[in-house]
Amino acid sequence: MWWGGRGQSFNIAPQKEEPEMGQSRMPEPRKLGSLASSLASGCLPGEQILAWAPGLRKGLEPELPGILICTNFRVTFQPCGWQRSQETPLSSEYDFSLVNIERLEAVSGLSRVQLHPGSQLKFIPAEILIHGRDFRLLRIGFEAGGLEPQAFQVTMAIVQARAQSSETQQYGGIALSKAVLEQGSDFRKPPIPLLETLEDWEMELKKQGARGWRVSTVNERFDVATSLPRYFWVPSRILDSEVKSAFGHFRQGRGPRLSWHHPGGSDLVRCGGFYTASDPNKEDIRAVESMLQAGHSDVVLVDTMDELPGLADIQLAHLKLRALCLPDSSVAEDKWLSALEGTRWLDYVRACLRKASDISVLVTSRVRSVVLQASWTPPPFVPSLSLLYHPERGDRDLNGLLSSLVQLLLAPEARTLFGFQSVVQREWVAAGHPFLTRFGGTGASEEAPVFLLFLDCVWQLLQQFPAEFEFSEFFLLALHDSVRVPDTLTFLRNTPWERGKQSGQFNSYTQVYTSGNSQPQDGNSINVQLSVWDWDLRYSNEQILQFHNPGYDPEHCPESWFPRQQPNFIVPGPPSSMWLFSRGALTPLNQLCPWRDSPSLLAVSSRWLSRPATPSESLADQEWGLPSHWGACPLPPGLLLPGYLGPQIRLWKRCYLRGRPEVQMGLSALTISGLQEELTCLQELLRKWTPRVFPQDHCKKRDPNTILSQTQ
Amino acid sequence: MAAASTSKYNSHSLENESIKRMSREGANQDLSETVPRLPGEMLITDKEVIYICPFNGPIKGRVYITNYRLYLRSLEMDSALILDVPLGVISRIEKMGGASSRGENAYGLDITCKDLRNLRFALKQEGHSRRDMFETLTKYAFPLAHSLPLFAFLNEEKFNEEGWAVYNPVEEYRRQGLPNHHWRITFINKCYELCDTYPALLVVPYRTSDDDLRRVATFRSRNRIPVLSWIHPENKTVIVRCSQPLVGMSGKRNKDDEKYLDAIRETNRQISKLTIYDARPSVNAVANKLVLTGAIQVADKVSSGKSSVLVHCSDGWDRTSQLTSLAMLMLDSFYRTIEGFEILVQKEWISFGHKFASRIGHGDKNHADADRSPIFLQFIDCVWQMLKQFPTAFEFNERFLVTILDHLYSCRFGTFLFNCESARERQKVMERTVSLWSLTNSNKEKFKNPFYTKEINRVLYPVASMRHLELWVNYYIRWNPRIKQQQPNPVEQRYMELLALRDDYIKRLEDLQLANSAKLSAASSSPPNASQMMSHLQTHF
């Protein structure tokens, strides 16, 4: 799926004469060579065909004849007569990047073996099964009668290529970037700001209307933290020198930065846990406190570890979910629901939505600073499961998940295609979510698909609010399927620093920085920074149009939430109320930092203490009562409050069950898009016949280019 | 909705909204304005109570009991709570607490409902208010025990449409192409003398005489002989329903029955076999999955297997009805329209003697009766699963199904009363009560699925895997205020807007075309005919 680019010549040319394939049962070496070279003409730069064999795609109707090809990047099935440049199904069954292959099985007669790296195949396979980590399945049957050696070769080639795949993917992305370069493509503007330049950060800050904040350049050389972006937002009145020393007292140097400014005045801030072993001086403590306070008199520290799954939990749940959703899963029909519950995946989705909903209430119910932070004191009540491994706890994982979800719940802007991609780029990619490690790319033990958990949460929101999101389920699927595709660096590095270094961009940037030059001279290389958001590299126009949710109501114009008046930003003196939000309730805090015992600054407000929170009563209930009462007391504008009770959390079938044949049946109908097409035709007719009177456009222009690159 | 506020939340109902407004203004107004009343409905009593809401905690309110419903309005300023419960849904009323009860709100009534609600009211111990309320409720919720009529016989509602006219068996069989060379309509059961739980009109093999039928009846449980339910319009295979054979202790066979089955088998020219689907407990309908699976097998045999299928269970009125009606829904798109579905229910369930009175227990206080069973609910659940899997295949929406289930219990309409057609005839149900279909067909717009796309010959095969069956949250959990879905569905709304826009465009195009053709009548080249263009544009629709 991934290399099938529009405007690129990556197409692996299909065999023209189908019969010839069948007849030449045993290609001579020379002939094999020529076929290989003709296949190779469609390869990526640096891609080599290791083996191929004619085969039959099985398991789905109809069975398709074609060729199975193994390269050093991927395994791909090439149906006869199928052109790569043609549009392909969105969840293509044809391409499996080597890192995506979770399990490889060979079947012959009654024997069925799993092939691990280093395995030797003891028989000629009649069929092989390739299970993807992304829930896809490819079943290829091989013909008997002379072609067995090829079937054997291609299977063994896959086994070997897979063993070496982790290294391969390290440069896959660069290869593609270079390829675009070599083709002499023009300056290619990123579809969304990649937040690698000062201008991007300045622009975004302005868009959010966050006065009182500024872009700090203190990390330009990544010497504050390699996991942080070069630029981030800090309160205006904090000097860079103060930022630098204050950040040293947080885990991994990840001090408090602005995530998002709510138009109502509140600020959403995220940071790592306090580095309790450090011994800050008075000035540092003051700086830390004013960064957390962010000029507000009301500060809430949200413990983003409690009641949420740990990395090990997420990984385990996802593994179980994958095992359960395999097409040949041995789970009995009548045990399906309990097995699904047993994965705990839906439970974790639920916990994330609940937490995000609570944080949204904190942000909107009054003007305050809401700080997302991993638990800063080791509390006695942390669930034992979460203690497994978290040396860095929080800011690079669940903080990103929560801050993105909160923005989706609060900001209509974030629910557009452009806005959503920007949020992911800012809160995950730029914020240093360790994608490579979390998707198992480094072989380290800290594999955990936190990002996929996030996508599932977003899918739940799409189900619950079908008219509020500009993007569709298909877009989420595309994003889901992109995390292991080694064509861009977006998901293949752990930190902005690594990403910049590997693309060669970092070096040139360093040059610029040291020499003071404004424009790097050596290269087109600097301008070509492809990201996952360059969808047209992998998806056809048709498919990109499907990223658009036909039920989205364009009435929800993002402009409406733009800043109203700002409350007086600078609050002199310490905050008048400080809280810790944990276990669904607010507890008053005596001080924000753990390092000293200062006299209590707290004027105890009784509001939260007087109403003991019962587990069933959420913050939203406390603020606005039951949903049936909301008519009387309107919710803040733009706010979506998700349902997170058991039955409201559903399984993302079109993603997790797509290896199963019944899902291929037309269970869905995009009726609205059909109607929209018809309306467009009618409009055209009207336009043609009456040159003077134009009917009002019924929907936004559905041109993929405008959808994906409406940079304002 | 969007105009009033941009806030969005996933649990809101328009109905609540209107009731709320009404109740807030009407706190001190005349009762007649605050309690909704149907023609024929009478207020019996009202009481001040504390309603112990499972979601909100105790709420002070006033309860009004009529001969049709229990209605509660909150007396608290900040609560807009309304309860509107037809007495027919009540399955059990219990007193809680005694004279010695001390705890707060420990003394009162506990009411269990057939629609999965549980209502608890706390009452004052003084003044016999609990006894009054208990007695009134018992009397009107269980009228059969008090020689009172069911409310349906008192209901004086008038509707624009006559629901009793929806189902006419002769017309329905004619729609199926019956009678034909192989099948005839027999009046042998005109006065229910052959089988008292079957309808008056039956379709049987052409060459079987009425005398033969009488002999077959002796061999079938409760005389429910095999008769035709549905015939395939093209391959002429049929679905036949009946009760179990009376094989008895001796295990003896019956020549007449065998001969009769042969006659049925021979109506099918393609395959010499008749498939017999035995739905008795070994393939028991313990879950909707099994029901769906069974129906799919029946539909598949008929449609692709080209084999006639005979379905039976023990008596042929529970599982048999589920299987035949679901299979017919999969095979015949007519039953997926609003009226078609009404006919399906009327035919396969009501006329063929599904024992609604016993299974639901209308007006009967014996809540533990072993005859009660949610067979019909299970059928509607399966229909809902199909609705979910084929969102464009049905003319009706989820609300239609919920309405049917609500009035399955309410006793407001005569539709689901009594066990069989002969009993209904004796009670003159059609003259003395209103049909549920009068309500639905007078408000069709409310029950229409905007995404419906008419497809004539498409057979629907739903996926019956547990992986794809869903919990019907909007029915089973609808009383939880935190779980209500957005009403109306915003995507449906958007779709309706676009449909209106399309109609507008088409109208303007036609106007233009008229103007143009007048203007250009002299000119040689005129624009393409608008309706031609339109018909082309609508094809994919």
PDB file of N, CA and C in Angstrom, chain A residues 446-478:
ATOM      1  N   GLU A 446      10.418  -1.680  26.021  1.00  0.00           N
ATOM      2  CA  GLU A 446       9.338  -0.736  26.284  1.00  0.00           C
ATOM      3  C   GLU A 446       8.377  -0.570  25.125  1.00  0.00           C
ATOM      4  N   GLU A 447       8.050  -1.678  24.508  1.00  0.00           N
ATOM      5  CA  GLU A 447       7.089  -1.616  23.422  1.00  0.00           C
ATOM      6  C   GLU A 447       5.691  -1.435  24.008  1.00  0.00           C
ATOM      7  N   ALA A 448       4.941  -0.497  23.464  1.00  0.00           N
ATOM      8  CA  ALA A 448       3.567  -0.258  23.930  1.00  0.00           C
ATOM      9  C   ALA A 448       2.873   0.669  22.944  1.00  0.00           C
ATOM     10  N   PRO A 449       1.820   0.202  22.309  1.00  0.00           N
ATOM     11  CA  PRO A 449       1.179   1.019  21.271  1.00  0.00           C
ATOM     12  C   PRO A 449       0.275   2.105  21.868  1.00  0.00           C
ATOM     13  N   VAL A 450       0.887   3.029  22.605  1.00  0.00           N
ATOM     14  CA  VAL A 450       0.116   4.113  23.225  1.00  0.00           C
ATOM     15  C   VAL A 450      -0.620   4.915  22.149  1.00  0.00           C
ATOM     16  N   PHE A 451       0.047   5.104  21.022  1.00  0.00           N
ATOM     17  CA  PHE A 451      -0.556   5.905  19.959  1.00  0.00           C
ATOM     18  C   PHE A 451      -1.783   5.209  19.378  1.00  0.00           C
ATOM     19  N   LEU A 452      -1.739   3.891  19.285  1.00  0.00           N
ATOM     20  CA  LEU A 452      -2.909   3.170  18.767  1.00  0.00           C
ATOM     21  C   LEU A 452      -4.063   3.216  19.769  1.00  0.00           C
ATOM     22  N   LEU A 453      -3.710   3.226  21.033  1.00  0.00           N
ATOM     23  CA  LEU A 453      -4.747   3.397  22.056  1.00  0.00           C
ATOM     24  C   LEU A 453      -5.418   4.759  21.858  1.00  0.00           C
ATOM     25  N   PHE A 454      -4.600   5.758  21.575  1.00  0.00           N
ATOM     26  CA  PHE A 454      -5.140   7.092  21.302  1.00  0.00           C
ATOM     27  C   PHE A 454      -6.067   7.070  20.089  1.00  0.00           C
ATOM     28  N   LEU A 455      -5.638   6.414  19.007  1.00  0.00           N
ATOM     29  CA  LEU A 455      -6.476   6.380  17.801  1.00  0.00           C
ATOM     30  C   LEU A 455      -7.807   5.697  18.085  1.00  0.00           C
ATOM     31  N   ASP A 456      -7.766   4.673  18.930  1.00  0.00           N
ATOM     32  CA  ASP A 456      -9.017   4.002  19.284  1.00  0.00           C
ATOM     33  C   ASP A 456      -9.935   4.974  20.039  1.00  0.00           C
ATOM     34  N   CYS A 457      -9.354   5.743  20.947  1.00  0.00           N
ATOM     35  CA  CYS A 457     -10.153   6.744  21.679  1.00  0.00           C
ATOM     36  C   CYS A 457     -10.789   7.723  20.687  1.00  0.00           C
ATOM     37  N   VAL A 458     -10.005   8.152  19.703  1.00  0.00           N
ATOM     38  CA  VAL A 458     -10.536   9.109  18.728  1.00  0.00           C
ATOM     39  C   VAL A 458     -11.670   8.459  17.934  1.00  0.00           C
ATOM     40  N   TRP A 459     -11.483   7.174  17.601  1.00  0.00           N
ATOM     41  CA  TRP A 459     -12.550   6.479  16.871  1.00  0.00           C
ATOM     42  C   TRP A 459     -13.836   6.440  17.700  1.00  0.00           C
ATOM     43  N   GLN A 460     -13.705   6.237  19.005  1.00  0.00           N
ATOM     44  CA  GLN A 460     -14.893   6.239  19.869  1.00  0.00           C
ATOM     45  C   GLN A 460     -15.593   7.592  19.788  1.00  0.00           C
ATOM     46  N   LEU A 461     -14.797   8.666  19.771  1.00  0.00           N
ATOM     47  CA  LEU A 461     -15.409   9.997  19.687  1.00  0.00           C
ATOM     48  C   LEU A 461     -16.143  10.156  18.356  1.00  0.00           C
ATOM     49  N   LEU A 462     -15.541   9.643  17.293  1.00  0.00           N
ATOM     50  CA  LEU A 462     -16.191   9.701  15.980  1.00  0.00           C
ATOM     51  C   LEU A 462     -17.535   8.982  16.002  1.00  0.00           C
ATOM     52  N   GLN A 463     -17.587   7.857  16.710  1.00  0.00           N
ATOM     53  CA  GLN A 463     -18.843   7.120  16.806  1.00  0.00           C
ATOM     54  C   GLN A 463     -19.878   7.900  17.592  1.00  0.00           C
ATOM     55  N   GLN A 464     -19.415   8.532  18.654  1.00  0.00           N
ATOM     56  CA  GLN A 464     -20.373   9.205  19.529  1.00  0.00           C
ATOM     57  C   GLN A 464     -20.812  10.556  18.977  1.00  0.00           C
ATOM     58  N   PHE A 465     -19.960  11.195  18.208  1.00  0.00           N
ATOM     59  CA  PHE A 465     -20.288  12.515  17.673  1.00  0.00           C
ATOM     60  C   PHE A 465     -20.064  12.526  16.167  1.00  0.00           C
ATOM     61  N   PRO A 466     -20.929  11.839  15.424  1.00  0.00           N
ATOM     62  CA  PRO A 466     -20.625  11.601  14.009  1.00  0.00           C
ATOM     63  C   PRO A 466     -20.633  12.860  13.146  1.00  0.00           C
ATOM     64  N   ALA A 467     -21.163  13.953  13.628  1.00  0.00           N
ATOM     65  CA  ALA A 467     -21.185  15.142  12.769  1.00  0.00           C
ATOM     66  C   ALA A 467     -20.144  16.173  13.187  1.00  0.00           C
ATOM     67  N   GLU A 468     -19.328  15.856  14.170  1.00  0.00           N
ATOM     68  CA  GLU A 468     -18.432  16.871  14.731  1.00  0.00           C
ATOM     69  C   GLU A 468     -17.020  16.808  14.171  1.00  0.00           C
ATOM     70  N   PHE A 469     -16.716  15.747  13.431  1.00  0.00           N
ATOM     71  CA  PHE A 469     -15.337  15.592  12.981  1.00  0.00           C
ATOM     72  C   PHE A 469     -15.251  15.664  11.465  1.00  0.00           C
ATOM     73  N   GLU A 470     -14.278  16.433  10.990  1.00  0.00           N
ATOM     74  CA  GLU A 470     -14.142  16.563   9.550  1.00  0.00           C
ATOM     75  C   GLU A 470     -13.511  15.316   8.951  1.00  0.00           C
ATOM     76  N   PHE A 471     -12.728  14.596   9.748  1.00  0.00           N
ATOM     77  CA  PHE A 471     -12.069  13.410   9.204  1.00  0.00           C
ATOM     78  C   PHE A 471     -12.903  12.169   9.476  1.00  0.00           C
ATOM     79  N   SER A 472     -12.615  11.121   8.714  1.00  0.00           N
ATOM     80  CA  SER A 472     -13.461   9.935   8.744  1.00  0.00           C
ATOM     81  C   SER A 472     -12.727   8.777   9.400  1.00  0.00           C
ATOM     82  N   GLU A 473     -13.453   7.708   9.565  1.00  0.00           N
ATOM     83  CA  GLU A 473     -12.866   6.470  10.060  1.00  0.00           C
ATOM     84  C   GLU A 473     -11.748   5.997   9.132  1.00  0.00           C
ATOM     85  N   PHE A 474     -11.914   6.237   7.834  1.00  0.00           N
ATOM     86  CA  PHE A 474     -10.893   5.784   6.887  1.00  0.00           C
ATOM     87  C   PHE A 474      -9.582   6.526   7.096  1.00  0.00           C
ATOM     88  N   PHE A 475      -9.701   7.782   7.478  1.00  0.00           N
ATOM     89  CA  PHE A 475      -8.495   8.529   7.774  1.00  0.00           C
ATOM     90  C   PHE A 475      -7.788   7.927   8.993  1.00  0.00           C
ATOM     91  N   LEU A 476      -8.564   7.607  10.011  1.00  0.00           N
ATOM     92  CA  LEU A 476      -7.955   6.998  11.207  1.00  0.00           C
ATOM     93  C   LEU A 476      -7.298   5.668  10.858  1.00  0.00           C
ATOM     94  N   LEU A 477      -7.952   4.909   9.975  1.00  0.00           N
ATOM     95  CA  LEU A 477      -7.366   3.640   9.550  1.00  0.00           C
ATOM     96  C   LEU A 477      -6.043   3.871   8.828  1.00  0.00           C
ATOM     97  N   ALA A 478      -6.034   4.873   7.963  1.00  0.00           N
ATOM     98  CA  ALA A 478      -4.806   5.169   7.224  1.00  0.00           C
ATOM     99  C   ALA A 478      -3.689   5.527   8.188  1.00  0.00           C
TER     100      ALA A 478
END
